[in-house]
């Protein structure tokens, strides 16, 4: 195996070779989703300008939008101070980042008024059955 380029060698992947990646809307700062990347996913993201993640459930690269068409065009990539979290500032194609058909995966808010529970506060923009065939 060839040595990693210097910029990639500076990234602190965990014991499974993964790093959490936060996707943030580049225009308004909304956190859209959190996923995982390995070195190959991060390298491909840099090379193509489109977000690529590592699917832990499928154990393969996941090119965001490959099924839904809701690609993430990467505007900027940042690394946190401990080099163990990636931030992608993206342009979200189609306005939907979540597999539930919502703009963001963070659509539930903890309501502590009365009985504490999670409340869905963001609308479904498109029926997931129509997104994923």
Short mmCIF file of N, CA, C and O in Angstrom, two decimals:
data_model
loop_
_atom_site.label_atom_id
_atom_site.label_comp_id
_atom_site.label_asym_id
_atom_site.label_seq_id
_atom_site.Cartn_x
_atom_site.Cartn_y
_atom_site.Cartn_z
N UNK A 1 0.85 -1.19 0.00
CA UNK A 1 0.00 0.00 0.00
C UNK A 1 0.89 1.24 0.00
O UNK A 1 1.86 1.33 0.74
N UNK A 2 0.56 2.22 -0.82
CA UNK A 2 1.36 3.43 -0.89
C UNK A 2 1.09 4.32 0.31
O UNK A 2 0.03 4.26 0.93
N UNK A 3 2.05 5.15 0.61
CA UNK A 3 1.91 6.08 1.73
C UNK A 3 0.82 7.10 1.42
O UNK A 3 0.61 7.47 0.27
N UNK A 4 0.15 7.55 2.48
CA UNK A 4 -0.90 8.56 2.32
C UNK A 4 -0.26 9.91 2.01
O UNK A 4 0.82 10.22 2.51
N UNK A 5 -0.95 10.73 1.21
CA UNK A 5 -0.45 12.10 1.04
C UNK A 5 -0.42 12.80 2.40
O UNK A 5 -1.19 12.46 3.30
N UNK A 6 0.45 13.78 2.54
CA UNK A 6 0.65 14.45 3.82
C UNK A 6 -0.66 14.97 4.41
O UNK A 6 -0.92 14.79 5.60
N UNK A 7 -1.50 15.62 3.59
CA UNK A 7 -2.74 16.20 4.11
C UNK A 7 -3.65 15.12 4.70
O UNK A 7 -4.31 15.35 5.70
N UNK A 8 -3.66 13.93 4.11
CA UNK A 8 -4.51 12.84 4.57
C UNK A 8 -3.91 12.14 5.79
O UNK A 8 -4.61 11.71 6.69
N UNK A 9 -2.59 12.08 5.84
CA UNK A 9 -1.90 11.48 6.99
C UNK A 9 -2.12 12.30 8.26
O UNK A 9 -1.99 11.76 9.37
N UNK A 10 -2.47 13.56 8.12
CA UNK A 10 -2.71 14.41 9.28
C UNK A 10 -4.09 14.21 9.90
O UNK A 10 -4.38 14.74 10.98
N UNK A 11 -4.94 13.45 9.25
CA UNK A 11 -6.29 13.18 9.74
C UNK A 11 -6.24 12.01 10.72
O UNK A 11 -5.63 10.98 10.43
N UNK A 12 -6.89 12.17 11.88
CA UNK A 12 -6.91 11.12 12.90
C UNK A 12 -8.14 10.24 12.74
O UNK A 12 -9.21 10.52 13.31
N UNK A 13 -7.99 9.18 11.97
CA UNK A 13 -9.06 8.20 11.83
C UNK A 13 -9.07 7.33 13.08
O UNK A 13 -8.04 7.11 13.71
N UNK A 14 -10.27 6.82 13.44
CA UNK A 14 -10.37 5.98 14.64
C UNK A 14 -9.82 4.57 14.36
O UNK A 14 -9.28 4.29 13.28
N UNK A 15 -9.96 3.69 15.35
CA UNK A 15 -9.41 2.34 15.24
C UNK A 15 -10.04 1.53 14.10
O UNK A 15 -9.49 0.53 13.65
N UNK A 16 -11.21 1.96 13.62
CA UNK A 16 -11.86 1.32 12.48
C UNK A 16 -11.54 2.01 11.16
O UNK A 16 -12.11 1.68 10.12
N UNK A 17 -10.66 3.01 11.22
CA UNK A 17 -10.28 3.74 10.01
C UNK A 17 -11.31 4.76 9.58
O UNK A 17 -11.35 5.15 8.42
N UNK A 18 -12.13 5.23 10.54
CA UNK A 18 -13.22 6.15 10.22
C UNK A 18 -13.07 7.47 10.97
O UNK A 18 -12.43 7.54 12.02
N UNK A 19 -13.73 8.49 10.43
CA UNK A 19 -13.80 9.80 11.07
C UNK A 19 -15.22 10.33 10.86
O UNK A 19 -15.79 10.16 9.78
N UNK A 20 -15.83 10.92 11.90
CA UNK A 20 -17.16 11.51 11.69
C UNK A 20 -17.06 12.73 10.78
O UNK A 20 -16.08 13.48 10.83
N UNK A 21 -18.08 12.88 9.94
CA UNK A 21 -18.13 14.00 9.00
C UNK A 21 -19.48 14.69 9.13
O UNK A 21 -20.52 14.05 9.00
N UNK A 22 -19.44 15.97 9.40
CA UNK A 22 -20.64 16.79 9.52
C UNK A 22 -20.86 17.51 8.20
O UNK A 22 -19.95 18.15 7.69
N UNK A 23 -22.06 17.39 7.65
CA UNK A 23 -22.42 18.13 6.43
C UNK A 23 -23.25 19.33 6.84
O UNK A 23 -24.29 19.20 7.49
N UNK A 24 -22.77 20.51 6.47
CA UNK A 24 -23.40 21.77 6.83
C UNK A 24 -23.73 22.54 5.55
O UNK A 24 -22.91 22.59 4.63
N UNK A 25 -24.92 23.12 5.50
CA UNK A 25 -25.30 23.94 4.35
C UNK A 25 -24.36 25.15 4.29
O UNK A 25 -24.26 25.92 5.25
N UNK A 26 -23.67 25.30 3.18
CA UNK A 26 -22.69 26.37 3.03
C UNK A 26 -23.33 27.75 3.02
O UNK A 26 -22.69 28.73 3.39
N UNK A 27 -24.60 27.84 2.63
CA UNK A 27 -25.21 29.16 2.51
C UNK A 27 -25.81 29.68 3.81
O UNK A 27 -25.75 30.86 4.09
N UNK A 28 -26.38 28.79 4.63
CA UNK A 28 -27.04 29.30 5.85
C UNK A 28 -26.58 28.63 7.15
O UNK A 28 -27.06 28.98 8.22
N UNK A 29 -25.66 27.67 7.08
CA UNK A 29 -25.09 27.07 8.28
C UNK A 29 -25.89 25.94 8.89
O UNK A 29 -25.47 25.37 9.90
N UNK A 30 -27.03 25.58 8.32
CA UNK A 30 -27.83 24.48 8.86
C UNK A 30 -27.03 23.18 8.83
O UNK A 30 -26.42 22.84 7.81
N UNK A 31 -27.04 22.46 9.95
CA UNK A 31 -26.42 21.13 9.99
C UNK A 31 -27.39 20.17 9.31
O UNK A 31 -28.52 20.01 9.76
N UNK A 32 -26.94 19.55 8.24
CA UNK A 32 -27.80 18.68 7.45
C UNK A 32 -27.74 17.23 7.91
O UNK A 32 -28.77 16.55 7.97
N UNK A 33 -26.55 16.74 8.22
CA UNK A 33 -26.40 15.34 8.59
C UNK A 33 -25.01 15.09 9.15
O UNK A 33 -24.12 15.93 9.03
N UNK A 34 -24.86 13.92 9.75
CA UNK A 34 -23.56 13.43 10.21
C UNK A 34 -23.40 12.03 9.64
O UNK A 34 -24.33 11.23 9.67
N UNK A 35 -22.24 11.76 9.10
CA UNK A 35 -21.95 10.44 8.54
C UNK A 35 -20.50 10.10 8.88
O UNK A 35 -19.87 10.79 9.67
N UNK A 36 -20.00 9.06 8.27
CA UNK A 36 -18.63 8.61 8.51
C UNK A 36 -17.86 8.60 7.19
O UNK A 36 -18.43 8.36 6.13
N UNK A 37 -16.56 8.85 7.29
CA UNK A 37 -15.68 8.77 6.12
C UNK A 37 -14.47 7.91 6.50
O UNK A 37 -14.04 7.92 7.65
N UNK A 38 -13.97 7.20 5.51
CA UNK A 38 -12.66 6.58 5.65
C UNK A 38 -11.72 7.35 4.73
O UNK A 38 -12.13 8.32 4.08
N UNK A 39 -10.46 6.94 4.65
CA UNK A 39 -9.49 7.67 3.84
C UNK A 39 -9.90 7.69 2.37
O UNK A 39 -9.76 8.70 1.68
N UNK A 40 -10.43 6.58 1.88
CA UNK A 40 -10.85 6.51 0.48
C UNK A 40 -12.01 7.47 0.21
O UNK A 40 -12.02 8.16 -0.81
N UNK A 41 -12.99 7.52 1.11
CA UNK A 41 -14.13 8.42 0.94
C UNK A 41 -13.68 9.88 0.95
O UNK A 41 -14.12 10.69 0.12
N UNK A 42 -12.81 10.22 1.88
CA UNK A 42 -12.32 11.60 1.96
C UNK A 42 -11.51 11.95 0.71
O UNK A 42 -11.68 13.04 0.14
N UNK A 43 -10.68 11.05 0.27
CA UNK A 43 -9.89 11.29 -0.94
C UNK A 43 -10.77 11.49 -2.17
O UNK A 43 -10.55 12.40 -2.97
N UNK A 44 -11.80 10.64 -2.31
CA UNK A 44 -12.70 10.77 -3.45
C UNK A 44 -13.51 12.07 -3.37
O UNK A 44 -13.75 12.72 -4.38
N UNK A 45 -13.90 12.45 -2.16
CA UNK A 45 -14.61 13.71 -1.97
C UNK A 45 -13.76 14.87 -2.45
O UNK A 45 -14.23 15.75 -3.18
N UNK A 46 -12.49 14.88 -2.07
CA UNK A 46 -11.57 15.94 -2.47
C UNK A 46 -11.39 15.93 -3.99
O UNK A 46 -11.43 16.97 -4.64
N UNK A 47 -11.23 14.75 -4.56
CA UNK A 47 -10.97 14.61 -5.99
C UNK A 47 -12.16 15.02 -6.85
O UNK A 47 -12.00 15.68 -7.87
N UNK A 48 -13.39 14.66 -6.40
CA UNK A 48 -14.57 14.88 -7.24
C UNK A 48 -15.36 16.13 -6.89
O UNK A 48 -16.14 16.62 -7.71
N UNK A 49 -15.21 16.61 -5.65
CA UNK A 49 -16.01 17.75 -5.21
C UNK A 49 -17.42 17.37 -4.79
O UNK A 49 -18.25 18.24 -4.52
N UNK A 50 -17.71 16.07 -4.72
CA UNK A 50 -19.01 15.56 -4.27
C UNK A 50 -18.80 14.73 -3.02
O UNK A 50 -17.84 13.95 -2.94
N UNK A 51 -19.69 14.86 -2.04
CA UNK A 51 -19.54 14.15 -0.77
C UNK A 51 -19.66 12.65 -0.97
O UNK A 51 -20.60 12.15 -1.59
N UNK A 52 -18.67 11.94 -0.42
CA UNK A 52 -18.64 10.48 -0.41
C UNK A 52 -18.41 10.06 1.03
O UNK A 52 -17.52 10.60 1.70
N UNK A 53 -19.21 9.13 1.50
CA UNK A 53 -19.12 8.66 2.87
C UNK A 53 -18.86 7.16 2.89
O UNK A 53 -18.93 6.49 1.87
N UNK A 54 -18.61 6.65 4.09
CA UNK A 54 -18.50 5.21 4.32
C UNK A 54 -19.76 4.76 5.03
O UNK A 54 -20.09 5.26 6.10
N UNK A 55 -20.47 3.84 4.41
CA UNK A 55 -21.68 3.29 5.03
C UNK A 55 -21.28 2.14 5.95
O UNK A 55 -20.80 1.10 5.48
N UNK A 56 -21.47 2.34 7.25
CA UNK A 56 -21.13 1.29 8.20
C UNK A 56 -22.08 0.11 8.07
O UNK A 56 -21.68 -1.03 8.25
N UNK A 57 -23.35 0.37 7.75
CA UNK A 57 -24.32 -0.73 7.63
C UNK A 57 -24.09 -1.56 6.37
O UNK A 57 -24.24 -2.78 6.39
N UNK A 58 -23.69 -0.91 5.28
CA UNK A 58 -23.48 -1.62 4.01
C UNK A 58 -22.02 -2.00 3.78
O UNK A 58 -21.70 -2.72 2.85
N UNK A 59 -21.14 -1.45 4.64
CA UNK A 59 -19.70 -1.72 4.53
C UNK A 59 -19.15 -1.42 3.14
O UNK A 59 -18.44 -2.22 2.53
N UNK A 60 -19.52 -0.23 2.64
CA UNK A 60 -19.03 0.20 1.33
C UNK A 60 -19.11 1.72 1.24
O UNK A 60 -19.77 2.36 2.06
N UNK A 61 -18.45 2.26 0.21
CA UNK A 61 -18.55 3.70 -0.03
C UNK A 61 -19.99 4.04 -0.39
O UNK A 61 -20.68 3.26 -1.05
N UNK A 62 -20.40 5.20 0.07
CA UNK A 62 -21.75 5.71 -0.19
C UNK A 62 -21.59 7.09 -0.80
O UNK A 62 -21.17 8.03 -0.14
N UNK A 63 -21.86 7.18 -2.06
CA UNK A 63 -21.77 8.45 -2.77
C UNK A 63 -23.11 9.16 -2.59
O UNK A 63 -24.10 8.74 -3.17
N UNK A 64 -23.12 10.19 -1.75
CA UNK A 64 -24.36 10.89 -1.40
C UNK A 64 -25.12 11.27 -2.66
O UNK A 64 -24.57 11.91 -3.55
N UNK A 65 -26.37 10.84 -2.73
CA UNK A 65 -27.21 11.14 -3.87
C UNK A 65 -27.20 10.08 -4.95
O UNK A 65 -27.89 10.21 -5.96
N UNK A 66 -26.46 8.98 -4.74
CA UNK A 66 -26.37 7.95 -5.78
C UNK A 66 -27.71 7.31 -6.08
O UNK A 66 -27.95 6.88 -7.21
N UNK A 67 -28.60 7.25 -5.10
CA UNK A 67 -29.94 6.71 -5.32
C UNK A 67 -30.98 7.82 -5.42
O UNK A 67 -31.87 7.78 -6.26
N UNK A 68 -30.85 8.82 -4.57
CA UNK A 68 -31.88 9.87 -4.47
C UNK A 68 -31.68 11.01 -5.47
O UNK A 68 -32.62 11.74 -5.76
N UNK A 69 -30.46 11.18 -5.93
CA UNK A 69 -30.14 12.33 -6.77
C UNK A 69 -29.80 13.57 -5.95
O UNK A 69 -29.44 14.60 -6.50
N UNK A 70 -29.88 13.47 -4.63
CA UNK A 70 -29.63 14.61 -3.75
C UNK A 70 -28.15 14.68 -3.36
O UNK A 70 -27.78 14.50 -2.21
N UNK A 71 -27.33 14.98 -4.34
CA UNK A 71 -25.90 15.08 -4.13
C UNK A 71 -25.55 16.28 -3.26
O UNK A 71 -26.31 17.24 -3.17
N UNK A 72 -24.38 16.18 -2.66
CA UNK A 72 -23.82 17.29 -1.92
C UNK A 72 -22.57 17.76 -2.65
O UNK A 72 -21.59 17.03 -2.74
N UNK A 73 -22.62 18.99 -3.17
CA UNK A 73 -21.46 19.59 -3.81
C UNK A 73 -20.66 20.29 -2.72
O UNK A 73 -21.16 21.21 -2.07
N UNK A 74 -19.44 19.85 -2.54
CA UNK A 74 -18.60 20.34 -1.44
C UNK A 74 -17.97 21.67 -1.82
O UNK A 74 -17.29 21.80 -2.84
N UNK A 75 -18.21 22.67 -0.98
CA UNK A 75 -17.65 24.01 -1.16
C UNK A 75 -16.36 24.19 -0.36
O UNK A 75 -15.47 24.92 -0.78
N UNK A 76 -16.29 23.52 0.79
CA UNK A 76 -15.13 23.69 1.68
C UNK A 76 -15.05 22.49 2.60
O UNK A 76 -16.08 21.94 2.99
N UNK A 77 -13.84 22.09 2.94
CA UNK A 77 -13.62 21.00 3.90
C UNK A 77 -12.76 21.55 5.02
O UNK A 77 -11.72 22.18 4.77
N UNK A 78 -13.19 21.29 6.25
CA UNK A 78 -12.43 21.73 7.42
C UNK A 78 -12.16 20.53 8.33
O UNK A 78 -12.93 19.58 8.36
N UNK A 79 -11.09 20.64 9.10
CA UNK A 79 -10.69 19.62 10.06
C UNK A 79 -10.65 20.29 11.42
O UNK A 79 -10.11 21.40 11.55
N UNK A 80 -11.22 19.62 12.44
CA UNK A 80 -11.25 20.26 13.77
C UNK A 80 -9.87 20.24 14.43
O UNK A 80 -8.92 19.65 13.90
N UNK A 81 -9.78 20.89 15.59
CA UNK A 81 -8.50 21.10 16.27
C UNK A 81 -7.80 19.80 16.68
O UNK A 81 -6.58 19.77 16.76
N UNK A 82 -8.56 18.74 16.93
CA UNK A 82 -7.96 17.45 17.29
C UNK A 82 -7.75 16.56 16.07
O UNK A 82 -7.31 15.41 16.21
N UNK A 83 -8.11 17.06 14.90
CA UNK A 83 -7.97 16.34 13.63
C UNK A 83 -8.80 15.06 13.61
O UNK A 83 -8.47 14.13 12.89
N UNK A 84 -9.92 15.05 14.39
CA UNK A 84 -10.72 13.82 14.44
C UNK A 84 -12.18 14.02 14.05
O UNK A 84 -13.02 13.13 14.28
N UNK A 85 -12.51 15.16 13.46
CA UNK A 85 -13.85 15.41 12.91
C UNK A 85 -13.68 16.27 11.65
O UNK A 85 -12.93 17.24 11.65
N UNK A 86 -14.41 15.88 10.61
CA UNK A 86 -14.41 16.61 9.35
C UNK A 86 -15.71 17.43 9.26
O UNK A 86 -16.78 16.94 9.64
N UNK A 87 -15.60 18.64 8.77
CA UNK A 87 -16.76 19.47 8.48
C UNK A 87 -16.78 19.73 6.98
O UNK A 87 -15.80 20.24 6.43
N UNK A 88 -17.88 19.35 6.34
CA UNK A 88 -18.07 19.63 4.92
C UNK A 88 -19.09 20.75 4.78
O UNK A 88 -20.22 20.61 5.27
N UNK A 89 -18.72 21.82 4.16
CA UNK A 89 -19.68 22.87 3.83
C UNK A 89 -20.14 22.57 2.42
O UNK A 89 -19.32 22.52 1.49
N UNK A 90 -21.45 22.32 2.28
CA UNK A 90 -21.96 21.78 1.03
C UNK A 90 -23.12 22.59 0.46
O UNK A 90 -23.81 23.31 1.18
N UNK A 91 -23.31 22.42 -0.83
CA UNK A 91 -24.54 22.85 -1.50
C UNK A 91 -25.36 21.58 -1.67
O UNK A 91 -24.93 20.64 -2.35
N UNK A 92 -26.50 21.51 -1.00
CA UNK A 92 -27.34 20.32 -1.01
C UNK A 92 -28.28 20.36 -2.20
O UNK A 92 -29.19 21.18 -2.26
N UNK A 93 -28.06 19.49 -3.16
CA UNK A 93 -28.91 19.43 -4.35
C UNK A 93 -30.29 18.88 -3.97
O UNK A 93 -30.40 17.93 -3.20
N UNK A 94 -31.33 19.50 -4.50
CA UNK A 94 -32.69 19.06 -4.23
C UNK A 94 -33.22 19.50 -2.88
O UNK A 94 -34.38 19.26 -2.57
N UNK A 95 -32.38 20.12 -2.05
CA UNK A 95 -32.82 20.63 -0.76
C UNK A 95 -33.13 19.56 0.28
O UNK A 95 -33.65 19.87 1.35
N UNK A 96 -32.82 18.30 -0.01
CA UNK A 96 -33.12 17.21 0.91
C UNK A 96 -31.85 16.44 1.21
O UNK A 96 -31.22 15.91 0.29
N UNK A 97 -31.47 16.38 2.49
CA UNK A 97 -30.29 15.62 2.90
C UNK A 97 -30.66 14.31 3.59
O UNK A 97 -29.89 13.37 3.60
N UNK A 98 -31.84 14.25 4.18
CA UNK A 98 -32.24 13.11 5.01
C UNK A 98 -33.03 12.07 4.21
O UNK A 98 -33.87 12.41 3.38
N UNK A 99 -32.79 10.80 4.53
CA UNK A 99 -33.51 9.72 3.85
C UNK A 99 -35.00 9.70 4.19
O UNK A 99 -35.78 9.01 3.55
N UNK A 100 -35.40 10.52 5.18
CA UNK A 100 -36.83 10.62 5.53
C UNK A 100 -37.55 11.63 4.64
O UNK A 100 -38.75 11.85 4.80
N UNK A 101 -36.80 12.27 3.73
CA UNK A 101 -37.39 13.26 2.84
C UNK A 101 -37.39 14.67 3.41
O UNK A 101 -38.04 15.56 2.87
N UNK A 102 -36.64 14.87 4.47
CA UNK A 102 -36.54 16.20 5.09
C UNK A 102 -35.23 16.87 4.70
O UNK A 102 -34.28 16.22 4.27
N UNK A 103 -35.18 18.18 4.91
CA UNK A 103 -33.97 18.95 4.58
C UNK A 103 -32.79 18.47 5.40
O UNK A 103 -31.68 18.33 4.90
N UNK A 104 -33.00 18.24 6.69
CA UNK A 104 -31.94 17.88 7.62
C UNK A 104 -32.31 16.61 8.36
O UNK A 104 -33.49 16.35 8.61
N UNK A 105 -31.29 15.86 8.76
CA UNK A 105 -31.53 14.68 9.59
C UNK A 105 -31.89 15.07 11.03
O UNK A 105 -32.40 14.26 11.79
N UNK A 106 -31.66 16.32 11.38
CA UNK A 106 -31.93 16.81 12.74
C UNK A 106 -33.30 17.47 12.79
O UNK A 106 -33.41 18.67 13.03
N UNK A 107 -34.33 16.68 12.59
CA UNK A 107 -35.70 17.20 12.51
C UNK A 107 -36.51 16.96 13.77
O UNK A 107 -37.67 17.32 13.84
N UNK A 108 -35.89 16.36 14.79
CA UNK A 108 -36.61 16.11 16.05
C UNK A 108 -36.03 16.99 17.15
O UNK A 108 -34.82 17.09 17.30
N UNK A 109 -36.92 17.62 17.91
CA UNK A 109 -36.52 18.50 19.01
C UNK A 109 -37.05 17.90 20.31
O UNK A 109 -38.20 17.43 20.36
N UNK A 110 -36.24 17.94 21.35
CA UNK A 110 -36.68 17.43 22.64
C UNK A 110 -37.59 18.46 23.29
O UNK A 110 -37.19 19.60 23.53
N UNK A 111 -38.82 18.07 23.53
CA UNK A 111 -39.81 18.93 24.18
C UNK A 111 -39.84 18.57 25.66
O UNK A 111 -40.16 17.43 26.02
N UNK A 112 -39.50 19.53 26.51
CA UNK A 112 -39.46 19.27 27.95
C UNK A 112 -40.63 19.90 28.68
O UNK A 112 -40.65 19.93 29.91
N UNK A 113 -41.59 20.41 27.93
CA UNK A 113 -42.81 20.98 28.53
C UNK A 113 -43.78 19.83 28.76
O UNK A 113 -44.22 19.19 27.82
N UNK A 114 -44.11 19.57 30.01
CA UNK A 114 -44.98 18.42 30.31
C UNK A 114 -44.16 17.15 30.25
O UNK A 114 -43.06 17.07 30.77
N UNK A 115 -44.70 16.12 29.58
CA UNK A 115 -43.98 14.86 29.44
C UNK A 115 -42.86 15.03 28.41
O UNK A 115 -43.09 15.45 27.28
N UNK A 116 -41.64 14.74 28.80
CA UNK A 116 -40.49 14.91 27.91
C UNK A 116 -40.55 13.90 26.78
O UNK A 116 -40.66 12.70 27.01
N UNK A 117 -40.49 14.41 25.54
CA UNK A 117 -40.48 13.52 24.38
C UNK A 117 -39.92 14.24 23.16
O UNK A 117 -39.78 15.46 23.15
N UNK A 118 -39.61 13.47 22.14
CA UNK A 118 -39.09 14.01 20.88
C UNK A 118 -40.24 14.37 19.98
O UNK A 118 -41.16 13.58 19.78
N UNK A 119 -40.17 15.56 19.41
CA UNK A 119 -41.23 16.06 18.53
C UNK A 119 -40.62 16.33 17.15
O UNK A 119 -39.57 16.99 17.05
N UNK A 120 -41.27 15.83 16.13
CA UNK A 120 -40.84 16.10 14.75
C UNK A 120 -41.26 17.53 14.41
O UNK A 120 -42.44 17.83 14.40
N UNK A 121 -40.26 18.39 14.15
CA UNK A 121 -40.57 19.81 13.94
C UNK A 121 -40.33 20.30 12.52
O UNK A 121 -40.72 21.41 12.19
N UNK A 122 -39.71 19.47 11.70
CA UNK A 122 -39.47 19.86 10.30
C UNK A 122 -40.31 18.99 9.37
O UNK A 122 -40.43 17.78 9.59
N UNK A 123 -40.85 19.57 8.32
CA UNK A 123 -41.76 18.84 7.43
C UNK A 123 -41.02 17.88 6.50
O UNK A 123 -39.84 18.09 6.17
N UNK A 124 -41.73 16.87 6.05
CA UNK A 124 -41.25 16.00 4.98
C UNK A 124 -41.46 16.78 3.68
O UNK A 124 -42.57 17.21 3.38
N UNK A 125 -40.38 16.97 2.94
CA UNK A 125 -40.46 17.72 1.69
C UNK A 125 -40.82 16.84 0.50
O UNK A 125 -41.39 17.31 -0.47
N UNK A 126 -40.45 15.57 0.61
CA UNK A 126 -40.76 14.62 -0.46
C UNK A 126 -40.88 13.22 0.15
O UNK A 126 -40.05 12.84 0.98
N UNK A 127 -41.90 12.50 -0.25
CA UNK A 127 -42.14 11.14 0.25
C UNK A 127 -40.93 10.28 -0.08
O UNK A 127 -40.54 10.16 -1.25
N UNK A 128 -40.30 9.65 0.92
CA UNK A 128 -39.13 8.81 0.67
C UNK A 128 -39.40 7.69 -0.34
O UNK A 128 -38.50 7.30 -1.07
N UNK A 129 -40.62 7.19 -0.39
CA UNK A 129 -40.96 6.14 -1.36
C UNK A 129 -40.81 6.63 -2.80
O UNK A 129 -40.60 5.84 -3.72
N UNK A 130 -40.92 7.95 -2.98
CA UNK A 130 -40.75 8.53 -4.31
C UNK A 130 -39.30 8.90 -4.60
O UNK A 130 -38.95 9.15 -5.74
N UNK A 131 -38.49 8.94 -3.55
CA UNK A 131 -37.07 9.25 -3.70
C UNK A 131 -36.29 7.98 -3.98
O UNK A 131 -35.44 7.93 -4.88
N UNK A 132 -36.54 6.95 -3.18
CA UNK A 132 -35.78 5.70 -3.26
C UNK A 132 -36.65 4.64 -3.90
O UNK A 132 -37.64 4.21 -3.33
N UNK A 133 -36.26 4.24 -5.07
CA UNK A 133 -37.06 3.27 -5.82
C UNK A 133 -36.53 1.88 -5.67
O UNK A 133 -35.42 1.62 -5.51
#
